[in-house]
PDB file of C-alpha atoms in Angstrom:
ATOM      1  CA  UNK V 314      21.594  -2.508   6.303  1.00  0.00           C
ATOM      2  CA  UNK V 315      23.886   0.913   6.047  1.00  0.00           C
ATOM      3  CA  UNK V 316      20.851   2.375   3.997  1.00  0.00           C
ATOM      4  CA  UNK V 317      20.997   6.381   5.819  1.00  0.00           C
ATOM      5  CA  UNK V 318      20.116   9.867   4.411  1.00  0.00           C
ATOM      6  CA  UNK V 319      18.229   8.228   1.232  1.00  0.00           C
ATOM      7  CA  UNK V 320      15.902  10.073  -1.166  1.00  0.00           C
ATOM      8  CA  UNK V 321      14.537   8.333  -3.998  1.00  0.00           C
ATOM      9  CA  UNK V 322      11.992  10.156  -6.556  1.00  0.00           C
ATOM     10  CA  UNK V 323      10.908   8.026  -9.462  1.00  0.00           C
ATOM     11  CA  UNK V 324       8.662   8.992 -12.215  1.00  0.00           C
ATOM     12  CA  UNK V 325       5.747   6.467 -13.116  1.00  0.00           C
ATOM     13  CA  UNK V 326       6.790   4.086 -16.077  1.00  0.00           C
ATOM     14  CA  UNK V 327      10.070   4.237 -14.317  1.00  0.00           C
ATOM     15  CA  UNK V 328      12.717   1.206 -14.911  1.00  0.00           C
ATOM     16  CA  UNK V 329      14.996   0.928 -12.435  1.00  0.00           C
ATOM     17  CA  UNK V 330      17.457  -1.244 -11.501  1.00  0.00           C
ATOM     18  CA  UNK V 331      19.028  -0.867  -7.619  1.00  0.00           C
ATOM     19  CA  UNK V 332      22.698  -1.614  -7.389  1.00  0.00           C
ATOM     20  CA  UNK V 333      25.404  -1.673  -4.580  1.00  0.00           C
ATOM     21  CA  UNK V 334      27.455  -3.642  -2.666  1.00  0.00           C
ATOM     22  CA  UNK V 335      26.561  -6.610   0.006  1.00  0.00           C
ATOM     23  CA  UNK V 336      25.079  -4.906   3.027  1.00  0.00           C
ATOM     24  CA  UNK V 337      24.211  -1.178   1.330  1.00  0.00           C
ATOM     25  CA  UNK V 338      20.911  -1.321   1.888  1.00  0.00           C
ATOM     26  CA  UNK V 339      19.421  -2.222  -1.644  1.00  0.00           C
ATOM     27  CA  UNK V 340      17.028  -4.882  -0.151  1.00  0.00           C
ATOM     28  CA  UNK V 341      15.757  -2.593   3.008  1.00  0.00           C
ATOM     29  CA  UNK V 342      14.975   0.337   0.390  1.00  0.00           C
ATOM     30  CA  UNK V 343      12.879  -1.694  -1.817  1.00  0.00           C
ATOM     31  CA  UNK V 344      11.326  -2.997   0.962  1.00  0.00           C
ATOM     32  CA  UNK V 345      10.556   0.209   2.384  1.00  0.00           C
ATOM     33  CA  UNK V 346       9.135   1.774  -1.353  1.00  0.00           C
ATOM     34  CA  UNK V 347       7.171  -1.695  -1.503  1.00  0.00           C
ATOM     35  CA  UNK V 348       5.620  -1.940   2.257  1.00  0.00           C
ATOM     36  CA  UNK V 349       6.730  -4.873   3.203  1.00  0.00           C
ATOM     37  CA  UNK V 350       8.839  -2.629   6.150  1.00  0.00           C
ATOM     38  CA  UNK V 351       7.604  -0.200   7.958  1.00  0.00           C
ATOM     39  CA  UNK V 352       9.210   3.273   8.989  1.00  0.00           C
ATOM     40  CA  UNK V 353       9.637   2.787  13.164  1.00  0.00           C
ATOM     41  CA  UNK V 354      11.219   5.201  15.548  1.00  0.00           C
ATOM     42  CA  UNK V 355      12.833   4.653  19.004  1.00  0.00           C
ATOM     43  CA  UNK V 356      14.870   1.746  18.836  1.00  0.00           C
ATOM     44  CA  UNK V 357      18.679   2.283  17.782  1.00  0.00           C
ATOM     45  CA  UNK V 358      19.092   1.181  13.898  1.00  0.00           C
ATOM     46  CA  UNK V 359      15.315   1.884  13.234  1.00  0.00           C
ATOM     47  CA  UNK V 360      14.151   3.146   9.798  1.00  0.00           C
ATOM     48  CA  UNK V 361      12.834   6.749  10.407  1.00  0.00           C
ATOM     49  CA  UNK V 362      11.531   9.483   7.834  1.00  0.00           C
ATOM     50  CA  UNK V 363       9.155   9.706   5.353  1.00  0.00           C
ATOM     51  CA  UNK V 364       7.424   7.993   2.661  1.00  0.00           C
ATOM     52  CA  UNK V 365       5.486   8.907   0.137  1.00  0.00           C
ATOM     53  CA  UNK V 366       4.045   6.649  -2.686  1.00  0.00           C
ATOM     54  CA  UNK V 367       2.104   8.002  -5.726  1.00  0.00           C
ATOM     55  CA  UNK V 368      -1.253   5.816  -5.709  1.00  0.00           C
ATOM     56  CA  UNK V 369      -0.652   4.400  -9.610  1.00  0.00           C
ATOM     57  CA  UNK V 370       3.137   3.292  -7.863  1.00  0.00           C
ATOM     58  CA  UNK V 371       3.439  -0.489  -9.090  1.00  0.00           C
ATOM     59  CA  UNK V 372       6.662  -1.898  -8.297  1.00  0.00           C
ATOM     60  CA  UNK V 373       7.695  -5.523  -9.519  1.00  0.00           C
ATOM     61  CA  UNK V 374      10.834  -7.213  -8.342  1.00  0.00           C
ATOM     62  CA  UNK V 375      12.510 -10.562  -8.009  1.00  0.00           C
ATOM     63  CA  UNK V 376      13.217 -11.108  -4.248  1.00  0.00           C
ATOM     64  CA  UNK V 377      16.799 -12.369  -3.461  1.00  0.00           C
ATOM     65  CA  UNK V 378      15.588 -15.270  -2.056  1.00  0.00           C
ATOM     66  CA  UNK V 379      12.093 -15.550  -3.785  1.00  0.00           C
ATOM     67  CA  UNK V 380      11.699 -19.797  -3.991  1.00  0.00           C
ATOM     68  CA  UNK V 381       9.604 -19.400  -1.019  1.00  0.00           C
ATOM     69  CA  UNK V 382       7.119 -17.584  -3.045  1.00  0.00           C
ATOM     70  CA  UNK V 383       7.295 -19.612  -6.739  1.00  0.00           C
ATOM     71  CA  UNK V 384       7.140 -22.812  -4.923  1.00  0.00           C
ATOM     72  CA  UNK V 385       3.760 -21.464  -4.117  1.00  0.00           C
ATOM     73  CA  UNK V 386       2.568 -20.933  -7.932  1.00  0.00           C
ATOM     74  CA  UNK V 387       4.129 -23.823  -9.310  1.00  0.00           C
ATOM     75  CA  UNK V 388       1.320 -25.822 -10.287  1.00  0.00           C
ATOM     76  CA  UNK V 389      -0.678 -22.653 -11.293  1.00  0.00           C
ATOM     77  CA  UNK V 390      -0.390 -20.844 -15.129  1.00  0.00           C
ATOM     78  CA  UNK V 391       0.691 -17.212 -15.247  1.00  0.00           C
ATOM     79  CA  UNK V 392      -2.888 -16.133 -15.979  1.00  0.00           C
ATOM     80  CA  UNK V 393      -4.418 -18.351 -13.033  1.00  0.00           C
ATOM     81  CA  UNK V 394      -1.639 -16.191 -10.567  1.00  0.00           C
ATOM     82  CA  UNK V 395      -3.143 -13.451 -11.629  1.00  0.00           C
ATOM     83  CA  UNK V 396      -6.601 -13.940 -10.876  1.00  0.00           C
ATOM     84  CA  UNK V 397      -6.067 -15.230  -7.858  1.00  0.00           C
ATOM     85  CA  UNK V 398      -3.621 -12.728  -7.115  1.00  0.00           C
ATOM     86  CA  UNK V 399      -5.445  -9.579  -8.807  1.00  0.00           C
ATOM     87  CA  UNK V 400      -9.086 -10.684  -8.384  1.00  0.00           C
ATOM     88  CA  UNK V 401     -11.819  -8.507  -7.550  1.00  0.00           C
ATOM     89  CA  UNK V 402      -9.425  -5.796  -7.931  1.00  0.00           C
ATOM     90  CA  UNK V 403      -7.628  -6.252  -5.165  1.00  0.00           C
ATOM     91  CA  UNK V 404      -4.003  -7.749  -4.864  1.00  0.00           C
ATOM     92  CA  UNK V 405      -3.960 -10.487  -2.154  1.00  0.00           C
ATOM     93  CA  UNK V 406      -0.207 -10.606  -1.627  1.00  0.00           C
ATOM     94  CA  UNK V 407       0.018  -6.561  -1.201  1.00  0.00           C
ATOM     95  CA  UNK V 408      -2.825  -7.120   1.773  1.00  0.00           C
ATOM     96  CA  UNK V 409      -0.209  -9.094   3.682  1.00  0.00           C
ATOM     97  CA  UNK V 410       2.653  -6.538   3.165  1.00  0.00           C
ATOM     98  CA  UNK V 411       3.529  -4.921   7.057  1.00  0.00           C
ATOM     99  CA  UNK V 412       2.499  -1.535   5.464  1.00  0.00           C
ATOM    100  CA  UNK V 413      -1.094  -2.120   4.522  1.00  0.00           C
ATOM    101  CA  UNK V 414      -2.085  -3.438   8.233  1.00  0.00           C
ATOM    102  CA  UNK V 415      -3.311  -1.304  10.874  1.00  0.00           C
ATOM    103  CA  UNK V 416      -2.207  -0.573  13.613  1.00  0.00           C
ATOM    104  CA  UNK V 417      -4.395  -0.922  17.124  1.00  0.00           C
ATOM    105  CA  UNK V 418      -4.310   2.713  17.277  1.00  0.00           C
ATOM    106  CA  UNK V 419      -5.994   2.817  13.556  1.00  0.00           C
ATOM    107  CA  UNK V 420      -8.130   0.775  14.205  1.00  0.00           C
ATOM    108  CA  UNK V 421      -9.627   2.615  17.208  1.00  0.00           C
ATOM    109  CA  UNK V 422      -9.952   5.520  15.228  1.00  0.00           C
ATOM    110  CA  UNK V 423     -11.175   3.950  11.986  1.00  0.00           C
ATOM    111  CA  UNK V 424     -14.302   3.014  14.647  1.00  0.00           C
ATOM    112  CA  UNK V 425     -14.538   7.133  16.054  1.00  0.00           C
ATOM    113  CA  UNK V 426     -17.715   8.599  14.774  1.00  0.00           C
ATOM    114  CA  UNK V 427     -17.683  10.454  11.791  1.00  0.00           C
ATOM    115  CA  UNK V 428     -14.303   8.519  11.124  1.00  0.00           C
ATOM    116  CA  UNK V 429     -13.647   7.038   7.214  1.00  0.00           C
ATOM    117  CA  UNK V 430     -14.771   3.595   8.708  1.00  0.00           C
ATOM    118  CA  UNK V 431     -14.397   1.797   5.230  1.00  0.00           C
ATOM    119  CA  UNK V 432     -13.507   2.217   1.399  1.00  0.00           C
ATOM    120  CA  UNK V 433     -16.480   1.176  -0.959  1.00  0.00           C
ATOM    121  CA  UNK V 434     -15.673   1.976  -4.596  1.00  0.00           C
ATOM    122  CA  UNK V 435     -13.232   4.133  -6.773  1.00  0.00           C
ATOM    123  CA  UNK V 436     -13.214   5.933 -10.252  1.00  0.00           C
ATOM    124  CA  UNK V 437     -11.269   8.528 -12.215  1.00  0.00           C
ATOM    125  CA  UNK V 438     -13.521  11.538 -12.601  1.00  0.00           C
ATOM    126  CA  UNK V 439     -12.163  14.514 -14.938  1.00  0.00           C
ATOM    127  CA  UNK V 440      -8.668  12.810 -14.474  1.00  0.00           C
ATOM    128  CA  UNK V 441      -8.929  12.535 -10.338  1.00  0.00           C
ATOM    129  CA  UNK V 442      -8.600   9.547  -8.686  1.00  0.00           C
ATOM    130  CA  UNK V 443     -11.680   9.400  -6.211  1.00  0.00           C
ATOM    131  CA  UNK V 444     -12.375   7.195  -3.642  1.00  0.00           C
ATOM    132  CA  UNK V 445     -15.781   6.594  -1.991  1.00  0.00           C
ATOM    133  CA  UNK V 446     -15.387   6.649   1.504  1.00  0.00           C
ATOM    134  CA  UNK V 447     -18.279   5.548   4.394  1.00  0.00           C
ATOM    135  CA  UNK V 448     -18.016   7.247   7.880  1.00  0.00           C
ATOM    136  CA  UNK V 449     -19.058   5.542  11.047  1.00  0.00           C
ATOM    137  CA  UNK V 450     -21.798   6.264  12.504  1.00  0.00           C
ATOM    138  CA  UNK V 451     -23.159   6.938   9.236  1.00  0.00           C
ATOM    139  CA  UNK V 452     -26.032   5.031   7.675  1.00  0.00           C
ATOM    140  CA  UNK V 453     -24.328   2.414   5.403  1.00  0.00           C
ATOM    141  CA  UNK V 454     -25.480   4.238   2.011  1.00  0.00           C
ATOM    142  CA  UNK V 455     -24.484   7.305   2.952  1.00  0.00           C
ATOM    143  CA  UNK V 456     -21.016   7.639   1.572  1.00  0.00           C
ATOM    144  CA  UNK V 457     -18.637  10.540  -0.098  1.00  0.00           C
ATOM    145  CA  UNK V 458     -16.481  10.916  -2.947  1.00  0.00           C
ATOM    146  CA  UNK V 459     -13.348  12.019  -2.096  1.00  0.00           C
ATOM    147  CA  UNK V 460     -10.408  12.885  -4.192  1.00  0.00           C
ATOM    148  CA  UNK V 461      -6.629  11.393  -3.153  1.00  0.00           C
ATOM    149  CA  UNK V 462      -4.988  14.537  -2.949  1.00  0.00           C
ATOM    150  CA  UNK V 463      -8.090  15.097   0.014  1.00  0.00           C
ATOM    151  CA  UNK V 464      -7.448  11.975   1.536  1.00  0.00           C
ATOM    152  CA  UNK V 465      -3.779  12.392   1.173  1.00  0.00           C
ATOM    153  CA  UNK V 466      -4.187  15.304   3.837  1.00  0.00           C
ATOM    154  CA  UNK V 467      -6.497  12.695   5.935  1.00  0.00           C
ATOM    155  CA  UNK V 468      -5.135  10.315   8.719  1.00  0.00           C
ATOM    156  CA  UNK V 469      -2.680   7.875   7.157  1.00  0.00           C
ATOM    157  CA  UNK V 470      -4.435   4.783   7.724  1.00  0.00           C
ATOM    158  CA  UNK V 471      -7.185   6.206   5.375  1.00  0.00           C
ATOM    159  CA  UNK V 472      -4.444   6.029   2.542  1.00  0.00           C
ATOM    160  CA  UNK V 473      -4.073   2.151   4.097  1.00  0.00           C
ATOM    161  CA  UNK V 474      -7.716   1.501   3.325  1.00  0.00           C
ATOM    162  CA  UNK V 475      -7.289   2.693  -0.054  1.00  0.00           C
ATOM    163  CA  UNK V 476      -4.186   0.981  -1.512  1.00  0.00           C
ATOM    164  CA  UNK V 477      -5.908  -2.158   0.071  1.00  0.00           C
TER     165      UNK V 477
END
């Protein structure tokens, strides 16, 4: 992809269609704003920068070459996809997305004491989004209510363990 120098800022409730020509980009940005790539560095070509996603961000799309995944549901009714898909809250498909797994590195620190260790629970208090967050080496019902724009300023895969 020839995707270089992009910024993209979308309000929420946003419809937007991405258009270009064969070999822009289109598919490597929505990738990137969806987490299915991941922003690398070192290797000639590589995706670098930033990105930032609001925590409501909910992003549907069509893949170009999406039988793979209907082929899947076809025996299964729109509302049955969703369950299985959206159950318990959390989305199944997104959990498999590049993004939302951590990396060795994260993983060591996730188990550092005093480290967020896990994500138990979330609400919207006085129009916050808070996230209850257990520490290691913690007992297991001690836990704290953070908001996102706190956790936001927290290492990244803490932001991981919250979109998952």
């Amino acid at each position: 992809a020839s995707l270089s120098d992009a910024t993209v800022r979308l309000p929420l409730g946003a419809r937007v269609a991405i258009v270009g020509p064969n070999g822009a980009g289109k598919s490597t940005l929505l990738k990137l704003m969806i987490g299915e790539l991941e922003l690398v560095s070192g290797s000639p070509g590589a995706c670098r920068g930033e990105i930032w996603r609001h925590e409501s961000l909910r992003v549907a799309y069509v893949a170009q070459h999406s039988m793979h995944h209907l082929e899947r549901q076809m025996n299964e009714s729109p509302v049955g996809y969703i369950i299985r898909r959206y159950g318990r809250g959390v989305d199944k498909e997104a959990l498999a997305k590049v993004a939302a797994k951590l990396t060795i590195e994260e993983m060591a620190q996730r188990q550092r004491q005093g480290q967020v260790s896990e994500v138990v629970g979330r609400k919207v208090t006085a129009g916050l989004l808070m996230y209850e967050l257990r520490k290691c080496g913690l007992p297991e019902d001690r836990t704290t209510w953070e908001p996102v724009v706190s956790i936001e300023r927290m290492a990244p895969y803490v932001m991981k363990l919250c979109r998952a």
